[in-house]
Amino acid sequence: MTNIVLSNLVAGIEPSPTEETSFLANTLKRQGVDVISFAQGEPDFDTPNYIKKAAIKAINEGFTKYTDVGGIIELKEAVVEKLKRQNNLEYDISGVIIGNGGKQLLYEAFATLCNPGDEVLIPTPCYVSYADQIRLTGARAVFVPTTEENEFVPCLEDVQKLWNPKVKVFVINSPCNPTGAVFPQEETRRIMDFLVENKTFVITDEVYEYLLYDGAKHISPAALDPKYKQWCIVVNSLSKTYAMTGWRIGYAAGPKEIINGMNSLQGHLTGNVNSIAQKAAAEALLGPQDDIARMVEEYAKRKDYMVNRINSIEGLSCIEPKGAFYVFANVKNLFGRTYNGNKLENDKDVANFFLKAAHVAVVPGIAFAYEGYVRFVFAKSLGTIKEGLDRIEKAIGELT
Ligand code: GLU
């Protein structure tokens, strides 16, 4: 037998925990187990019709060939228009790139900015892929833990404690996955002033910018002060806003030297994004935007139900998310209890227990570099959320 040894690069990363948990839930479903999955963050709505029609038109017109690596001009212009309209940010198309989802662009941005030995500061809890993407560049992710008491918002003093001359990049993800925190403008400004003074780039991941509740507002950190923009790489995606997860469309905007670097890298990795999806994306950005409000209104109802319900279940608690579609629930009160003779010792045990005893999939906090919590997705129907939480409540009631 061949002794297969993977490269240090790939052996050094873990499979994406959200993709992995979702795969596990889907595999169980295929085996006939009635699993409810609150694992992967994706809208349960269908892609709006006007977007689908643009894709069908593109196919019928034979728009099915390679495009420029960084995207078709029509879509880049739509992105420029959207950034002006929605974010009050002015770019020209040389400062914009289209990628295969936000995830690819995040990696390209890290890889374009970081050398081995550099550091990237990330407030935690944080999105599951940042640390491994950074590891792939040879740089090191350094976590800046936030607290539940402070609603998972980072503060300048904590950033200052960890900043050092090796820090090349800081990551802002607001609204935040997995906490739903929306970072207040004042604190973001204080942090941005410090970073810009210290010539630190900021990757601002804004994929949940439209999913806001109870009056919360999103302002891109790049737009808070004219001096910030040249230090920012704004990363965004159509997946969550337009229920287009499977289409794989994201975009980034930033200084053109950086965008050019990302473009070169993308040219060797994937080439252009699917030509048909690009046409659909241009239509999504320029067409009627009413579907977003309709979806957000639904998410808000589900959020209210999920938060109230989680707080009513003994052993679980959560704060109210202000954005995105996640609840980051504290499960520490379940530690020490026993399921089938096995003691629950950490959030991974709790997630396993939910899956085994209640057939409900959630992602453990450790996947977000933050222990003691599990993440629930509320982009599910109210009926599904109710059923999932009923099952969890029952299973917790049976713990000893
Ligand atoms: N599943 C996607 C991802 O891992 C969406 C986001 C999420 O579930 O956190 O990139």
XYZ file of C-alpha atoms and ligand atoms in Angstrom:
410
model
C 0.000 0.000 0.000
C 1.199 3.487 -0.758
C 1.962 5.426 2.332
C 0.155 8.674 1.615
C 1.524 11.658 3.466
C -0.231 14.949 2.903
C 1.705 18.180 2.581
C 2.314 20.105 5.793
C 0.184 22.872 4.297
C -2.955 20.789 3.928
C -2.303 18.541 6.920
C -2.126 21.727 8.973
C -5.722 22.798 8.308
C -9.022 21.315 9.443
C -12.090 20.739 7.240
C -14.504 23.699 7.466
C -16.608 22.897 10.572
C -19.774 24.443 9.133
C -19.435 22.495 5.892
C -18.501 19.371 7.867
C -21.455 19.575 10.295
C -23.776 20.239 7.416
C -22.367 17.256 5.522
C -22.856 15.072 8.606
C -26.481 16.231 8.928
C -27.111 15.617 5.207
C -25.535 12.161 5.407
C -27.796 11.252 8.333
C -30.793 12.577 6.376
C -29.842 10.416 3.386
C -29.769 7.444 5.760
C -33.345 8.213 6.706
C -32.711 9.978 10.035
C -35.040 12.918 10.525
C -32.364 15.532 11.260
C -33.090 19.207 11.787
C -30.059 21.215 10.819
C -29.266 24.580 12.346
C -25.709 24.097 11.144
C -24.916 25.905 7.939
C -25.719 29.553 7.485
C -27.847 29.805 4.403
C -31.201 31.380 3.592
C -34.064 28.903 3.212
C -35.696 31.238 0.655
C -35.497 30.619 -3.057
C -33.424 32.950 -5.242
C -35.805 35.709 -6.459
C -37.281 35.124 -9.911
C -35.868 38.195 -11.651
C -32.374 36.907 -10.848
C -33.107 33.411 -12.148
C -34.515 34.885 -15.345
C -31.285 36.791 -15.996
C -29.356 33.514 -15.709
C -31.708 31.714 -18.091
C -31.361 34.584 -20.546
C -27.564 34.345 -20.309
C -27.703 30.630 -21.127
C -30.085 31.155 -24.032
C -27.857 33.877 -25.412
C -24.834 31.590 -25.231
C -23.085 33.604 -22.542
C -21.340 30.435 -21.451
C -17.639 31.012 -22.053
C -14.640 32.235 -20.085
C -14.806 35.835 -18.985
C -12.061 38.118 -17.692
C -10.670 36.534 -14.521
C -11.818 39.353 -12.237
C -15.336 39.510 -13.653
C -17.341 41.040 -16.492
C -17.390 44.824 -16.718
C -21.189 44.895 -16.457
C -21.036 43.194 -13.043
C -18.118 45.278 -11.809
C -20.067 48.382 -12.750
C -23.089 47.041 -10.865
C -20.851 46.538 -7.811
C -19.487 50.080 -8.127
C -23.062 51.378 -8.295
C -24.114 49.313 -5.271
C -21.131 50.412 -3.180
C -22.020 54.036 -3.900
C -25.761 53.599 -3.328
C -25.657 51.381 -0.267
C -22.301 52.098 1.360
C -21.443 55.612 0.234
C -18.124 54.283 -1.079
C -16.631 55.380 -4.377
C -14.565 52.954 -6.386
C -13.907 52.559 -10.049
C -13.922 49.161 -11.663
C -10.148 48.788 -11.321
C -10.744 48.612 -7.554
C -13.268 45.770 -7.801
C -12.946 42.003 -8.270
C -15.615 39.308 -8.604
C -14.845 35.986 -6.910
C -16.383 32.604 -6.180
C -18.140 33.698 -3.027
C -16.887 35.813 -0.166
C -14.781 32.921 1.064
C -12.465 32.854 -1.956
C -11.974 36.615 -1.829
C -11.135 36.520 1.860
C -8.427 33.963 1.182
C -7.108 35.938 -1.777
C -6.970 39.090 0.311
C -5.051 37.357 3.133
C -2.700 35.752 0.623
C -2.108 39.036 -1.177
C -1.300 40.956 2.004
C 0.456 38.472 4.293
C 3.925 36.972 4.324
C 4.997 34.012 6.461
C 5.590 35.296 9.974
C 3.049 38.123 9.709
C 0.113 38.247 12.102
C -3.579 38.868 11.526
C -5.715 40.073 14.428
C -9.247 38.718 14.575
C -11.888 39.477 17.194
C -13.474 36.239 18.405
C -15.901 34.516 18.191
C -15.138 34.599 14.467
C -16.059 33.003 11.173
C -14.723 29.464 10.880
C -12.508 29.887 7.824
C -10.390 32.924 8.745
C -7.760 31.130 10.821
C -7.178 28.286 8.384
C -7.098 30.643 5.413
C -4.456 32.690 7.215
C -2.504 29.540 8.090
C -2.393 28.697 4.358
C -0.514 31.938 3.736
C 2.129 31.145 6.369
C 0.900 34.003 8.551
C -0.597 33.516 12.010
C -4.088 34.307 13.265
C -4.038 36.057 16.643
C -7.382 36.159 18.404
C -8.802 39.153 20.246
C -11.493 37.641 22.467
C -14.637 39.680 23.079
C -17.106 38.938 25.878
C -20.775 38.092 26.060
C -21.171 40.857 28.692
C -19.913 43.345 26.095
C -22.254 41.819 23.484
C -19.280 40.300 21.629
C -18.053 43.705 20.464
C -14.259 44.234 20.347
C -12.776 47.245 22.132
C -9.745 49.341 21.272
C -7.869 48.516 24.491
C -7.948 44.776 23.715
C -6.769 45.405 20.151
C -3.908 47.601 21.417
C -2.772 44.908 23.843
C -2.218 42.442 21.009
C -1.078 44.728 18.232
C 2.643 44.559 17.420
C 4.696 45.431 14.328
C 4.140 41.953 12.866
C 0.401 42.628 12.578
C -0.373 43.207 8.915
C -4.137 42.864 8.859
C -7.127 43.265 11.165
C -10.440 41.572 10.393
C -13.787 43.236 11.025
C -16.898 41.155 10.518
C -19.972 43.174 11.386
C -22.734 41.999 11.469
C -20.801 39.121 12.923
C -20.955 35.417 12.220
C -21.528 33.667 14.680
C -22.721 36.215 17.257
C -24.906 38.591 15.263
C -23.073 41.498 16.927
C -23.178 44.801 15.048
C -20.129 46.793 16.087
C -21.059 50.304 17.246
C -19.782 53.135 15.089
C -17.859 54.909 17.849
C -15.830 51.889 18.887
C -15.189 50.964 15.251
C -13.847 54.479 14.656
C -11.515 54.259 17.664
C -10.178 50.922 16.436
C -9.877 52.144 12.835
C -7.974 55.289 13.899
C -5.490 53.159 15.776
C -5.074 50.675 12.896
C -4.645 53.344 10.239
C -2.119 55.191 12.411
C -0.211 51.926 12.601
C -0.491 51.209 8.881
C -2.511 48.036 9.376
C -4.829 46.836 6.625
C -8.425 46.017 7.466
C -10.354 43.249 5.773
C -13.964 44.129 6.354
C -16.257 41.177 5.802
C -19.735 42.628 5.272
C -21.675 39.662 3.934
C -24.503 40.165 6.472
C -24.818 43.923 5.949
C -28.532 43.832 5.088
C -29.589 41.400 7.791
C -30.248 43.852 10.626
C -32.873 43.863 13.381
C -34.488 46.197 15.870
C -33.153 49.384 14.289
C -29.502 48.283 14.034
C -27.522 50.101 11.325
C -24.596 48.982 9.214
C -22.002 51.448 8.013
C -18.995 50.046 6.223
C -15.865 50.791 8.295
C -14.275 51.964 5.020
C -16.898 54.728 4.788
C -16.624 56.033 8.360
C -13.796 58.434 7.520
C -12.143 59.314 4.187
C -8.745 58.305 5.536
C -9.837 54.715 6.225
C -10.738 53.634 2.703
C -7.199 53.181 1.377
C -6.501 50.719 4.217
C -9.657 48.657 3.692
C -10.486 45.671 1.546
C -14.259 45.385 1.597
C -15.436 41.809 1.038
C -19.032 41.006 0.280
C -21.188 38.295 -1.241
C -24.574 37.861 -2.845
C -25.194 34.569 -1.043
C -27.001 35.785 2.052
C -28.584 38.977 0.719
C -30.205 37.450 -2.356
C -30.489 33.799 -1.242
C -27.839 32.838 -3.802
C -25.508 30.557 -1.820
C -25.196 27.967 -4.574
C -24.392 30.503 -7.295
C -21.024 31.328 -5.705
C -20.729 35.047 -6.232
C -18.803 37.474 -4.094
C -16.990 40.733 -4.678
C -14.235 42.739 -3.095
C -13.233 46.374 -3.385
C -10.023 48.026 -2.312
C -6.788 49.684 -3.423
C -6.147 48.623 -7.001
C -2.666 47.215 -6.294
C -4.241 44.763 -3.867
C -7.136 43.969 -6.203
C -4.611 43.313 -9.000
C -2.706 40.918 -6.746
C -5.921 39.078 -5.896
C -6.743 38.957 -9.596
C -3.385 37.318 -10.434
C -3.914 34.735 -7.718
C -7.476 34.006 -8.852
C -6.223 33.578 -12.424
C -4.193 30.590 -11.247
C -6.788 29.156 -8.889
C -10.192 29.226 -10.528
C -10.152 31.767 -13.327
C -13.437 33.599 -13.718
C -16.602 33.017 -11.756
C -19.309 31.134 -13.670
C -20.342 33.438 -16.537
C -24.068 32.763 -16.094
C -23.972 33.518 -12.382
C -22.181 36.789 -13.145
C -25.043 37.947 -15.380
C -27.538 36.965 -12.679
C -25.503 38.818 -10.055
C -25.529 42.048 -12.061
C -29.309 41.776 -12.247
C -29.521 41.058 -8.495
C -27.551 44.196 -7.633
C -29.343 46.502 -10.065
C -32.860 45.057 -10.072
C -35.707 45.599 -7.553
C -34.386 45.249 -4.003
C -37.747 44.591 -2.282
C -37.074 40.900 -1.729
C -34.368 41.744 0.798
C -36.768 43.577 3.119
C -39.295 40.755 2.793
C -36.686 38.174 3.830
C -35.324 40.303 6.679
C -38.838 40.769 8.059
C -39.231 36.994 8.177
C -35.799 36.488 9.759
C -36.712 39.023 12.454
C -39.771 37.003 13.487
C -37.715 33.821 13.616
C -34.994 35.531 15.602
C -37.501 36.746 18.193
C -38.966 33.290 18.552
C -35.587 31.551 18.764
C -34.125 33.971 21.310
C -37.180 33.759 23.593
C -37.341 30.039 23.306
C -33.634 29.434 23.971
C -33.796 31.654 27.034
C -36.771 29.677 28.299
C -34.917 26.342 28.124
C -33.174 25.488 31.370
C -29.416 25.189 30.767
C -29.347 27.464 27.694
C -29.161 31.237 27.383
C -28.369 33.781 24.705
C -28.156 37.477 24.035
C -30.180 39.076 21.285
C -28.342 39.207 17.944
C -28.594 42.558 16.164
C -27.737 41.193 12.744
C -26.932 38.138 10.565
C -29.038 35.012 11.162
C -27.296 33.315 14.038
C -27.863 32.898 17.745
C -24.737 32.140 19.744
C -26.118 30.317 22.759
C -24.289 29.839 26.036
C -24.322 26.137 26.971
C -21.926 26.203 29.947
C -24.716 25.322 32.366
C -25.005 21.921 30.685
C -21.392 21.023 31.444
C -21.054 18.270 34.024
C -24.405 16.668 33.180
C -24.485 13.171 31.761
C -25.931 11.624 28.625
C -25.885 7.805 28.320
C -23.077 7.663 30.845
C -21.043 10.307 28.987
C -20.339 13.561 30.753
C -20.809 16.755 28.725
C -17.518 18.565 29.188
C -17.422 21.161 26.434
C -19.414 22.691 23.593
C -18.369 19.965 21.177
C -19.891 17.378 23.543
C -23.080 19.459 23.698
C -23.312 19.686 19.888
C -22.779 15.903 19.659
C -25.397 15.337 22.325
C -27.934 17.521 20.441
C -27.255 15.533 17.278
C -27.433 12.097 18.890
C -30.243 12.632 21.375
C -32.381 15.201 19.544
C -31.282 14.794 15.917
C -30.549 18.509 15.807
C -27.340 19.802 14.230
C -25.590 22.932 15.544
C -21.983 24.085 15.276
C -19.917 24.116 18.494
C -18.345 27.377 19.654
C -14.827 25.988 19.408
C -15.217 26.110 15.613
C -15.495 29.890 16.003
C -12.463 30.010 18.309
C -14.679 30.553 21.353
C -15.622 27.865 23.835
C -18.759 27.353 25.892
C -21.318 28.175 23.198
C -23.075 26.614 20.218
C -24.332 28.412 17.123
C -27.921 28.094 15.897
C -29.016 29.319 12.457
C -32.461 30.929 12.334
C -32.739 31.037 8.535
C -35.259 28.208 8.852
C -39.042 28.143 8.940
C -40.704 28.898 12.279
C -42.099 25.353 12.294
C -38.612 23.878 11.917
C -37.181 26.130 14.619
C -39.974 25.191 17.000
C -39.596 21.480 16.341
C -35.800 21.639 16.726
C -35.986 23.488 20.027
C -38.778 21.201 21.313
C -36.472 18.276 20.704
C -33.541 19.964 22.411
C -35.662 20.908 25.421
C -36.835 17.326 25.770
C -33.299 15.919 25.433
C -31.930 18.354 28.027
C -34.745 17.317 30.370
C -33.456 13.761 30.176
C -29.865 14.582 31.141
C -28.726 13.367 34.504
N -21.518 27.503 5.338
C -20.949 28.690 4.816
C -19.495 28.696 5.149
O -19.034 27.929 5.963
C -21.780 29.824 5.322
C -21.499 30.473 6.597
C -21.605 29.671 7.861
O -22.348 28.690 7.996
O -20.910 30.086 8.780
O -18.748 29.408 4.539
